[in-house]
Tab-separated table of C-alpha atoms and ligand atoms in Angstrom:
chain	number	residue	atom	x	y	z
V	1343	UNK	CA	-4.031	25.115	3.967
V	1344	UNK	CA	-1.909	25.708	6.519
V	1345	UNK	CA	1.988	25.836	5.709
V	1346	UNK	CA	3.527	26.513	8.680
V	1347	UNK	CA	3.611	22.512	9.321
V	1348	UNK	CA	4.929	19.560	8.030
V	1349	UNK	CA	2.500	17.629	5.367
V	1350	UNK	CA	1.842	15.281	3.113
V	1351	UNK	CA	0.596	16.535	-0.112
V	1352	UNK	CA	-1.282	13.562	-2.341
V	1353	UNK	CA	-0.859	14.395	-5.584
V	1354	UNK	CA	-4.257	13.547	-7.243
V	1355	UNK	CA	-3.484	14.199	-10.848
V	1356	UNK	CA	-0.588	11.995	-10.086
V	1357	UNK	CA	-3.116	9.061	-8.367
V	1358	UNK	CA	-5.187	9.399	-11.647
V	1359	UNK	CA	-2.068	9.196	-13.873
V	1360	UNK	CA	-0.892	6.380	-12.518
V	1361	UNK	CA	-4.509	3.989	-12.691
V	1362	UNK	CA	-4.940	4.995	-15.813
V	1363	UNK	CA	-1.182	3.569	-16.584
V	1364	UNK	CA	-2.002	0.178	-15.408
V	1365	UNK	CA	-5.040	0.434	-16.840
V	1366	UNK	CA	-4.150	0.359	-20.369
V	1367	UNK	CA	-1.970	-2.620	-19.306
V	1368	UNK	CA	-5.717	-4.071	-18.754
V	1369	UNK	CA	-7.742	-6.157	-20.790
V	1370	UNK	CA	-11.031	-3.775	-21.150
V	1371	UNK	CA	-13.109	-6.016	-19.308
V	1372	UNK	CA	-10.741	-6.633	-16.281
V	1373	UNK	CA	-11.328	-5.218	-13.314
V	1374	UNK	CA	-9.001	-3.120	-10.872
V	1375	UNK	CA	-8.867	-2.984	-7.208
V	1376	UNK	CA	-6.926	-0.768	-5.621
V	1377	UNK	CA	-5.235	-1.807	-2.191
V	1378	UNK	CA	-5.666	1.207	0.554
V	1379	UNK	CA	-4.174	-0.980	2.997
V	1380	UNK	CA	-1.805	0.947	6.060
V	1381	UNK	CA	-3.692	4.487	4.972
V	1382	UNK	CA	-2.815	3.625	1.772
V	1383	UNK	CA	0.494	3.229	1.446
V	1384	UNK	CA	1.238	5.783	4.416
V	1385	UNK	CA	-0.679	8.662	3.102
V	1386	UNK	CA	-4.859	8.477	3.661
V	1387	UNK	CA	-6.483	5.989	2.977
V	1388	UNK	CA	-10.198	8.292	3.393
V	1389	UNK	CA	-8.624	11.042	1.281
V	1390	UNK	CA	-7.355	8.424	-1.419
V	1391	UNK	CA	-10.179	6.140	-1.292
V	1392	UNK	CA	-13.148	8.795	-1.753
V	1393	UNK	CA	-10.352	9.949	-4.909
V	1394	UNK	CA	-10.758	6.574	-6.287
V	1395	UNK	CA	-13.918	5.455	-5.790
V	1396	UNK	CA	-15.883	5.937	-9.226
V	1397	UNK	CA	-12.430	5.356	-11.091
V	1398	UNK	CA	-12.195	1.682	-9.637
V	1399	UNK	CA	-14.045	-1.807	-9.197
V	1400	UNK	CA	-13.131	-2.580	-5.416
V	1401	UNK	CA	-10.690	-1.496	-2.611
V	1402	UNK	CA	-8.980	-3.774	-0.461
V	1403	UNK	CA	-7.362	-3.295	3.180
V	1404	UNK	CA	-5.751	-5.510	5.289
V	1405	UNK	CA	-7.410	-5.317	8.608
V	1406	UNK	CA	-11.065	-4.975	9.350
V	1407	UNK	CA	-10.774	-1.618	11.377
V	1408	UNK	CA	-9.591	-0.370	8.011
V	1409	UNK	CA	-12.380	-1.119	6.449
V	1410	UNK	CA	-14.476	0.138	8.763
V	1411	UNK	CA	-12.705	3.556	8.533
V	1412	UNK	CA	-13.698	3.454	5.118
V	1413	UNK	CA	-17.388	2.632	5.614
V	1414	UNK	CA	-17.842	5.753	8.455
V	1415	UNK	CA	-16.214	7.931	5.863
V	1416	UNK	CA	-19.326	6.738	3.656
V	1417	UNK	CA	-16.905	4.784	1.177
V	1418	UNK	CA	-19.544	2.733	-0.522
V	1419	UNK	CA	-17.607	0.307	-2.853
V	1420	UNK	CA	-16.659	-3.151	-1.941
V	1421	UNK	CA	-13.587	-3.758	0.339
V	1422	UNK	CA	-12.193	-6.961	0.377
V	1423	UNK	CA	-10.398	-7.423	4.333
V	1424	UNK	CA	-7.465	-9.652	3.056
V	1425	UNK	CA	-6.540	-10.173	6.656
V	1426	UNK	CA	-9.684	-9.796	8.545
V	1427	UNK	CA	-8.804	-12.014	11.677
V	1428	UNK	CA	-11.610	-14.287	13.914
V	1429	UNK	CA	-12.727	-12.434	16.127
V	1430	UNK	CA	-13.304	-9.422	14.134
V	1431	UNK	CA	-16.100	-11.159	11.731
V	1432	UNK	CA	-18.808	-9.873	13.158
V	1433	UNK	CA	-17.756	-6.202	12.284
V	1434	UNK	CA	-17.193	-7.234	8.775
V	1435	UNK	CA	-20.358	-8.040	8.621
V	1436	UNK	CA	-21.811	-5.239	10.562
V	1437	UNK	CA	-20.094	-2.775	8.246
V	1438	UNK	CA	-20.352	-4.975	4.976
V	1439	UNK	CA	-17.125	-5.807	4.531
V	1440	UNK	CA	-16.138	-8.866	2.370
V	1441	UNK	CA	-13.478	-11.319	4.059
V	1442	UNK	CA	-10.838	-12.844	2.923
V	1443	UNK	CA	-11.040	-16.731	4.455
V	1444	UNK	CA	-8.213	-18.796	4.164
V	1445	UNK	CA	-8.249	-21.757	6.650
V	1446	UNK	CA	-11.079	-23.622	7.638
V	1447	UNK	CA	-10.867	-22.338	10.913
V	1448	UNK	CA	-11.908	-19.077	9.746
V	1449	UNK	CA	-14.013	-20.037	7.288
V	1450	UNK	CA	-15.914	-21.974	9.327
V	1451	UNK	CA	-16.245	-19.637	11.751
V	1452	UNK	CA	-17.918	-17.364	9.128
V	1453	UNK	CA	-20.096	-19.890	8.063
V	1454	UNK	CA	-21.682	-19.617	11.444
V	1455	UNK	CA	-21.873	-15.543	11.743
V	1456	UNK	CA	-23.285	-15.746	8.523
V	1457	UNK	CA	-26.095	-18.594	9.653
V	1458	UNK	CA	-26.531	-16.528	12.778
V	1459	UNK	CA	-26.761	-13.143	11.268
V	1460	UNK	CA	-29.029	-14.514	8.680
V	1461	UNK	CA	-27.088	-13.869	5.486
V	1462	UNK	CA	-27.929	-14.272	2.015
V	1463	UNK	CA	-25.427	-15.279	-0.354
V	1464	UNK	CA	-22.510	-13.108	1.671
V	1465	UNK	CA	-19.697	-12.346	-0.891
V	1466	UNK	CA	-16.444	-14.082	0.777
V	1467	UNK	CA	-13.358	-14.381	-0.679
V	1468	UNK	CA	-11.581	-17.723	-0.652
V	1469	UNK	CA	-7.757	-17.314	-0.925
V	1470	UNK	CA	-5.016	-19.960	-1.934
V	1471	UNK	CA	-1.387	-20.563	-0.949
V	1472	UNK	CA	0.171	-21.371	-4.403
V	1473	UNK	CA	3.880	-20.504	-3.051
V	1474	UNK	CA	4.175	-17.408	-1.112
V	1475	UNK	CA	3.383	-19.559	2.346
V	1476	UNK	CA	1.899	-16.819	4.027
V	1477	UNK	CA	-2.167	-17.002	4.179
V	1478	UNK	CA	-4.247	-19.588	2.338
V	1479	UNK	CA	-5.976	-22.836	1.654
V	1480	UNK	CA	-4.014	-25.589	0.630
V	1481	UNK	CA	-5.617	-27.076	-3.055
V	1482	UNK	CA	-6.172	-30.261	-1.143
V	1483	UNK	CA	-8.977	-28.106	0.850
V	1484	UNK	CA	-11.050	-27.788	-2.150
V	1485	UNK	CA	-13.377	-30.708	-1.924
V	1486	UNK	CA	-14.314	-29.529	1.688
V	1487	UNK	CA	-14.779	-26.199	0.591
V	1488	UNK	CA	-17.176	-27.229	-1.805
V	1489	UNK	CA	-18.826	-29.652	-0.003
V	1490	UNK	CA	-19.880	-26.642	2.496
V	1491	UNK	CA	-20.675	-24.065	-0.019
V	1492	UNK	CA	-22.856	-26.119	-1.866
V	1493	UNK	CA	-25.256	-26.425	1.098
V	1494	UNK	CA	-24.853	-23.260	2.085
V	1495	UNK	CA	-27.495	-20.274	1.081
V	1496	UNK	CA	-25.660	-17.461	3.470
V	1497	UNK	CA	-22.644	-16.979	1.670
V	1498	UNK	CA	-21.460	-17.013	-1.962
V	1499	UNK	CA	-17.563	-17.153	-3.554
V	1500	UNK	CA	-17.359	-13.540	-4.785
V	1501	UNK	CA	-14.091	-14.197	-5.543
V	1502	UNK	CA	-11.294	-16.651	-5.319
V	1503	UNK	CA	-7.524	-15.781	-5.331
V	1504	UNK	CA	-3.867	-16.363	-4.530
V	1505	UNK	CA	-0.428	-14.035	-4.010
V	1506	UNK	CA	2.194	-14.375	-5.858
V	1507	UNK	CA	5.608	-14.565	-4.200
V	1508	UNK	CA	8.051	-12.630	-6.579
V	1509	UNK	CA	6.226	-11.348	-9.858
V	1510	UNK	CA	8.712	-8.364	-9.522
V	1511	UNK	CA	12.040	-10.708	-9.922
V	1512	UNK	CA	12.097	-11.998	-13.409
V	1513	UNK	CA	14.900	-14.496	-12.355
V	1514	UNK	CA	11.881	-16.349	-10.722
V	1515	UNK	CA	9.425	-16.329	-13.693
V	1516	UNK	CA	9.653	-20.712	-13.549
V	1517	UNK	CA	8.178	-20.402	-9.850
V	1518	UNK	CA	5.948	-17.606	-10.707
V	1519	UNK	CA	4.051	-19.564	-13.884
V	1520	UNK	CA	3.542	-22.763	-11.721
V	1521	UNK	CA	1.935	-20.378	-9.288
V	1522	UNK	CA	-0.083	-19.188	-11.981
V	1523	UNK	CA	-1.170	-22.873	-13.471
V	1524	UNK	CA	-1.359	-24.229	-9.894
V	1525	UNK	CA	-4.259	-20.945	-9.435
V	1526	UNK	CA	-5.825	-22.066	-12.952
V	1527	UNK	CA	-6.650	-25.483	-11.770
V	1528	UNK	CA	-7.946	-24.156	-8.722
V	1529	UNK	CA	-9.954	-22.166	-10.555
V	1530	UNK	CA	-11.403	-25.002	-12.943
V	1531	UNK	CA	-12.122	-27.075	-9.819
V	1532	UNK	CA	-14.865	-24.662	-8.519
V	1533	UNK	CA	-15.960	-23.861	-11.958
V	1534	UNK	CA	-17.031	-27.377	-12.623
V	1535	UNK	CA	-18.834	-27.192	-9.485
V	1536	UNK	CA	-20.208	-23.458	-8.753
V	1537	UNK	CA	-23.225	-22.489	-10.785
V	1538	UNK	CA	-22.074	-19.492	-10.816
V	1539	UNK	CA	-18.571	-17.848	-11.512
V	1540	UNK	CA	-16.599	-15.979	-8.852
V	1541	UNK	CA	-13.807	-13.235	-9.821
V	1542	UNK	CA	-10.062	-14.772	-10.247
V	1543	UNK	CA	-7.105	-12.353	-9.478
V	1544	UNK	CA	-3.626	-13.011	-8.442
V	1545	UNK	CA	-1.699	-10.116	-9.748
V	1546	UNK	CA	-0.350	-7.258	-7.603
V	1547	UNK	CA	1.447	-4.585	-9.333
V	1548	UNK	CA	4.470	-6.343	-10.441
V	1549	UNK	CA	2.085	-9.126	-11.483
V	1550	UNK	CA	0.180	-6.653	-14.030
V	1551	UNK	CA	3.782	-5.454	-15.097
V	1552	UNK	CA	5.615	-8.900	-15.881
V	1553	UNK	CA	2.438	-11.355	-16.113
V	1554	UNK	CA	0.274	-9.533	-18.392
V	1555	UNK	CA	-1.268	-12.520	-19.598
V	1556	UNK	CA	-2.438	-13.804	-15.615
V	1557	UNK	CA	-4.880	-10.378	-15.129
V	1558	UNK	CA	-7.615	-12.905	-14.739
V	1559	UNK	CA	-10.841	-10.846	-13.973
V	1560	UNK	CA	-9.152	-8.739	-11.645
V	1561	UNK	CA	-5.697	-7.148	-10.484
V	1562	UNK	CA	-5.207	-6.002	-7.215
V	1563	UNK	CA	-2.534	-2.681	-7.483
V	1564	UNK	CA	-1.220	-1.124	-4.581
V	1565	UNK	CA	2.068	0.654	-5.009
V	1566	UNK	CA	2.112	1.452	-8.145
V	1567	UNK	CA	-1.095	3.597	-7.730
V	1568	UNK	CA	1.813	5.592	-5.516
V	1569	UNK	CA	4.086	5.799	-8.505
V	1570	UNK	CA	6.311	2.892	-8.223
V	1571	UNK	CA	6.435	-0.096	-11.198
V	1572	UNK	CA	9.091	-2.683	-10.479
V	1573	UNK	CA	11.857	-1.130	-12.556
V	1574	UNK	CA	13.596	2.048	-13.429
V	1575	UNK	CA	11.557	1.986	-16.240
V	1576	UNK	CA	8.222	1.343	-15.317
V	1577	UNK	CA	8.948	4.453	-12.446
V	1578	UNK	CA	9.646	6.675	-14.648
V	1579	UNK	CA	6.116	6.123	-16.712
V	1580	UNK	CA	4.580	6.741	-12.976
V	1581	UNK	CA	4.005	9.982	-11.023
V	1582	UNK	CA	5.118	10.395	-7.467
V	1583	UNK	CA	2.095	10.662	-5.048
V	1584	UNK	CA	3.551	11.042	-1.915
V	1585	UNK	CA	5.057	14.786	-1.388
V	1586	UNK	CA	6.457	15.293	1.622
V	1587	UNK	CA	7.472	19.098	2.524
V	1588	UNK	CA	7.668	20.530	5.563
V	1589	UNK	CA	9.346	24.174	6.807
V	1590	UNK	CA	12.853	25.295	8.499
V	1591	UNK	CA	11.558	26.742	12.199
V	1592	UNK	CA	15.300	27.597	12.908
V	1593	UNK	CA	18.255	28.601	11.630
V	1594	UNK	CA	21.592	28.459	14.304
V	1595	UNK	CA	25.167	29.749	13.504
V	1596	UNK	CA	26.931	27.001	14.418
V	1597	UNK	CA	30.834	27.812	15.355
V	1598	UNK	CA	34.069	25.029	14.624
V	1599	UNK	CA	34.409	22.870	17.440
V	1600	UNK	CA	30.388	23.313	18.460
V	1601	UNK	CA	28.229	20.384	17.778
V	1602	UNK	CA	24.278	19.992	16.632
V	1603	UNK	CA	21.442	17.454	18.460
V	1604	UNK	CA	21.582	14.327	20.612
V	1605	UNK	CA	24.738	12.711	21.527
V	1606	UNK	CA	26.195	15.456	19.732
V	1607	UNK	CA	26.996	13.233	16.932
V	1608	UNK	CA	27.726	15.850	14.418
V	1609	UNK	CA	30.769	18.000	15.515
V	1610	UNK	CA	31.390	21.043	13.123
V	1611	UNK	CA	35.091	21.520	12.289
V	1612	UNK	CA	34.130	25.109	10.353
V	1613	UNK	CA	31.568	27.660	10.793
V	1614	UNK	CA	28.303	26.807	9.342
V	1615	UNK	CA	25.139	27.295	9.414
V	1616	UNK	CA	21.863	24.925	10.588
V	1617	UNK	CA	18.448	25.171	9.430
V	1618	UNK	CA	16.144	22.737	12.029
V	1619	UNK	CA	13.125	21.269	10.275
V	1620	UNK	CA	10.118	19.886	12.363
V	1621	UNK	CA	9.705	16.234	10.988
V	1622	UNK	CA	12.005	13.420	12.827
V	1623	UNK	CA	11.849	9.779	13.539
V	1624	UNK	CA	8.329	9.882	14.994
V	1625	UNK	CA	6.874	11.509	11.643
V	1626	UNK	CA	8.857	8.693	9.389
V	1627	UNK	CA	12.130	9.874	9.029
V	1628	UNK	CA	14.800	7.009	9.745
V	1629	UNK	CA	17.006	7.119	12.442
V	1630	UNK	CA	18.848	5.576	9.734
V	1631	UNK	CA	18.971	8.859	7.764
V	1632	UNK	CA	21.287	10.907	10.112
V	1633	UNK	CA	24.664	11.788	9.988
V	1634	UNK	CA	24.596	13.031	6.109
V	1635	UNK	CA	23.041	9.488	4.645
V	1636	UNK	CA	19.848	11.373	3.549
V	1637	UNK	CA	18.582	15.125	3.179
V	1638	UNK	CA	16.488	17.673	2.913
V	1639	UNK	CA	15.826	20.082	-0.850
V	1640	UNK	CA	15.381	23.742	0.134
V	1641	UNK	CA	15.205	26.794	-2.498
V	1642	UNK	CA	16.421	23.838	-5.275
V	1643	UNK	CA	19.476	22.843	-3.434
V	1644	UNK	CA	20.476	19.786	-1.125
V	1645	UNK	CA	20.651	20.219	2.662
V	1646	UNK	CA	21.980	17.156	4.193
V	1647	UNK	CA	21.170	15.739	7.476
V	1648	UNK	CA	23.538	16.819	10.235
V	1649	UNK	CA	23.911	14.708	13.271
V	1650	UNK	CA	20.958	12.224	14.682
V	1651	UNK	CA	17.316	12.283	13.740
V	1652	UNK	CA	15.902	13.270	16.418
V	1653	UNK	CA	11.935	12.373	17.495
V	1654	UNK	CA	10.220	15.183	16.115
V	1655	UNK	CA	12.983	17.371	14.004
V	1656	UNK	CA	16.152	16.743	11.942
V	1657	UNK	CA	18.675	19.654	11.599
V	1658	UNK	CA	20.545	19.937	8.013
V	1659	UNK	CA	23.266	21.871	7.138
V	1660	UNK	CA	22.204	24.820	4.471
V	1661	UNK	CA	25.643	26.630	4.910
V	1662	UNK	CA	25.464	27.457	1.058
V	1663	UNK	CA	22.036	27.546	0.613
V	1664	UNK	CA	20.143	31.477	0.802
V	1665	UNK	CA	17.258	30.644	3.270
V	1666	UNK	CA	15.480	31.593	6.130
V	1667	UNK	CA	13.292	30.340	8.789
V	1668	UNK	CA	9.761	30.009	7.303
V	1669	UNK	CA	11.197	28.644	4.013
V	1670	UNK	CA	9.795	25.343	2.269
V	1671	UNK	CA	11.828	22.174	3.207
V	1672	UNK	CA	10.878	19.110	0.792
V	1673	UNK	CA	11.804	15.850	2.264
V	1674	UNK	CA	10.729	14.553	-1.126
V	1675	UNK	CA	8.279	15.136	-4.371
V	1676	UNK	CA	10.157	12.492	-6.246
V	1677	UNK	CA	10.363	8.930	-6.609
V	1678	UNK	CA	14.155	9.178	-7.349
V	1679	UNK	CA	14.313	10.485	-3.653
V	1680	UNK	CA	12.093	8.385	-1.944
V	1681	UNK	CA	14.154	4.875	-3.638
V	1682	UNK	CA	17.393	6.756	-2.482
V	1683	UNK	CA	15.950	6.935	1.450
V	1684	UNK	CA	15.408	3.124	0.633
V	1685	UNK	CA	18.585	2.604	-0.203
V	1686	UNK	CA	20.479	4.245	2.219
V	1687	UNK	CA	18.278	2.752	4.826
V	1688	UNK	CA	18.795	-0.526	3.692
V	1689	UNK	CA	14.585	-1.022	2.932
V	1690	UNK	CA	12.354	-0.557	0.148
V	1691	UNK	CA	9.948	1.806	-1.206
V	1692	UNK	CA	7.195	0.407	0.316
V	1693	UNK	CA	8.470	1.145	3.837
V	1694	UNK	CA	9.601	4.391	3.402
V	1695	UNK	CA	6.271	5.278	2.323
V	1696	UNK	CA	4.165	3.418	5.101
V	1697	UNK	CA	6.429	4.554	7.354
V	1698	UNK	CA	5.354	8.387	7.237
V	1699	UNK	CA	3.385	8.365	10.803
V	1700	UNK	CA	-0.501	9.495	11.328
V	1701	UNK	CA	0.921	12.544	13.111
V	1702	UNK	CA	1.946	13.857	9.563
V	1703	UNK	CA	-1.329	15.575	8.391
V	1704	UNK	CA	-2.227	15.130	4.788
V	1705	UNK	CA	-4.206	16.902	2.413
V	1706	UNK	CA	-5.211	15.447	-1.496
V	1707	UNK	CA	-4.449	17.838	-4.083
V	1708	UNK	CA	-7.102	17.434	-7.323
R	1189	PLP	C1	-0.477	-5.519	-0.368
R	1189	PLP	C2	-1.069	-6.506	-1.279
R	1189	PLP	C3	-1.226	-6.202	-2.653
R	1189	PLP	C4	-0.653	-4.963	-3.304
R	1189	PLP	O1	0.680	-5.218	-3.703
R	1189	PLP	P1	1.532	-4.128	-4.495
R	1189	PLP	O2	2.840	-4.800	-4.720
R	1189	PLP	O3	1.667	-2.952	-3.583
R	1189	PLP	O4	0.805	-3.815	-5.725
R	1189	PLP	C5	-1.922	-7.107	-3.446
R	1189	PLP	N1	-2.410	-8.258	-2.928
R	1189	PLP	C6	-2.236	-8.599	-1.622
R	1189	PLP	C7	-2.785	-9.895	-1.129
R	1189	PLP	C8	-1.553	-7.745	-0.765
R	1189	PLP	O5	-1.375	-8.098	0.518
């Protein structure tokens, strides 16, 4: 490996760790899919995905051109496209994807791919809006739905499912179980119907934390496969995936008075010294991070960020730290880190994470 450059190191030990964590959350039988959606969580989604594979029941991605990723990288499990849009159906199907069809206007717009493509009992994925208002049928829907699907030989209801809007606040636990009934009769609706029964999930990972008792068939876990549970506690049983380390290129003298980067928003009032690392706001770092609101950890010791983040580097100030230009720079290895860039950029987690760009290359550590 090359470590001369900036990179994101996927800790696969850490992955592993961290399914097996929800997993003994996890009624044996119930199944896990694991959401590589936005390169999974800002990392690779090809490099996590061929990790996961034989450890796992089904992947899910949010667009279709994810999924198809996935296939050309020989990914053979099924992906469910939560968000897989009209007029990309037809590549779903060309590249056996399973949709996600939550209006009738996309739904019946499958129906007629899958008549004209000759399917055979297509899995599809019906979703429903219990609260979160975002994507979904309506439970008034259901009688149409059936209507169609019971004349209907080219597609079959692998799986039906819902979102919930705020497993992770427990202050909302009133809305959350009415979400939860509202799914169960849902459910019993196309039981009494379907000859068959299709998979019920509605938890995401703050779902399998809080809701234990709504895992359903399946749970769908996305970021806490990248070490993060909805509280302090539930962190710290996680590993951190996402490593981020890059490399000083540069170190400058910098003299009082002189200043460092754009706009020359840091001004030094005493000699120090700079160390310039090649990873800015282009790679994922926040603008939001200059001026000393985050850092960088070389040789053990914290190098904050002086003046703006610029596109492609950040300069920190390593006045008492013994380095040189070629040492290691970790932006972070730990989820303490990673919630503290949150913070002090006013976000979450999440974003911080799928905000490392596709210019950062990544490499999976087994
Ligand atoms: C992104 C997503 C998930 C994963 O949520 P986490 O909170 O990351 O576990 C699950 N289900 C749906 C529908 C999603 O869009």
């Amino acid at each position: 490996m090359n470590n001369h450059i900036t990179v994101l190191e996927i800790d696969g030990k850490a992955l592993e760790h961290n399914l097996y964590y929800f997993k003994q959350k996890l009624q044996p039988t119930t199944k896990v899919l694991a959401v590589v959606k936005a390169f999974s969580y800002g990392s690779d989604d090809v490099l996590v995905a061929k990790f996961l594979a034989n450890k796992i029941d089904y992947f899910a991605v949010a667009y279709a051109h994810e999924g198809i990723a996935l296939r050309e990288a020989n990914i053979q499990k099924p992906i469910l496209v939560l968000h897989p849009q009209i007029a990309n159906l037809q590549s779903v199907i060309d590249y056996c994807l399973e949709p996600n069809l939550y209006s009738f206007e996309i739904f019946n717009a499958f129906l007629h791919l899958a008549k004209e493509n000759s399917l055979r009992a297509y899995p599809i994925h019906l979703k429903f809006n219990t609260g979160l208002n975002r994507l979904g049928f309506l439970p008034s829907g259901i009688p149409k739905i059936l209507d169609e699907i019971s004349k209907n030989q080219h597609v079959k209801i692998q799986s039906l499912f819902s979102h919930l809007a705020a497993s992770e606040d427990l202050n909302e636990r009133e809305f959350t179980n009415k979400q939860i009934e509202s799914f169960k009769n849902i459910a019993k609706q196309f039981e009494n119907h379907l000859s068959y029964k299709p998979i019920l999930h509605i938890s995401n990972t703050s779902g399998v934390i809080n809701y234990p008792e709504a895992q359903f068939d399946m749970v769908r876990i996305g970021i806490g496969l990248y070490g993060f549970g909805n509280d302090d506690f539930e962190t710290s049983q996680l590993k951190n995936t996402h490593n981020l380390v890059s490399i000083i290129s540069q170190i400058h003298e910098i003299k009082a008075g002189d200043s460092v980067g754009y706009n020359r928003a840091f001004v030094s009032k005493t000699p120090i010294k700079s160390a310039t690392i090649p990873i800015g706001h282009a790679d994922g770092i926040s603008r939001g991070l200059g001026n000393k609101k985050g850092f960088v950890t070389i040789n053990h010791q914290k190098a904050p960020i002086i003046g703006n983040v610029c596109m492609d580097m950040i300069m920190v100030d390593v006045t008492n730290i013994d380095c040189k230009a070629g040492d290691k720079a970790i932006i972070f290895d730990h989820q303490k880190t990673i919630q503290e860039f949150a913070d002090v950029s006013g976000t979450i987690t999440y974003e911080i994470l799928t905000g490392i760009s596709h210019r950062v290359q990544k490499v999976l550590k087994e």
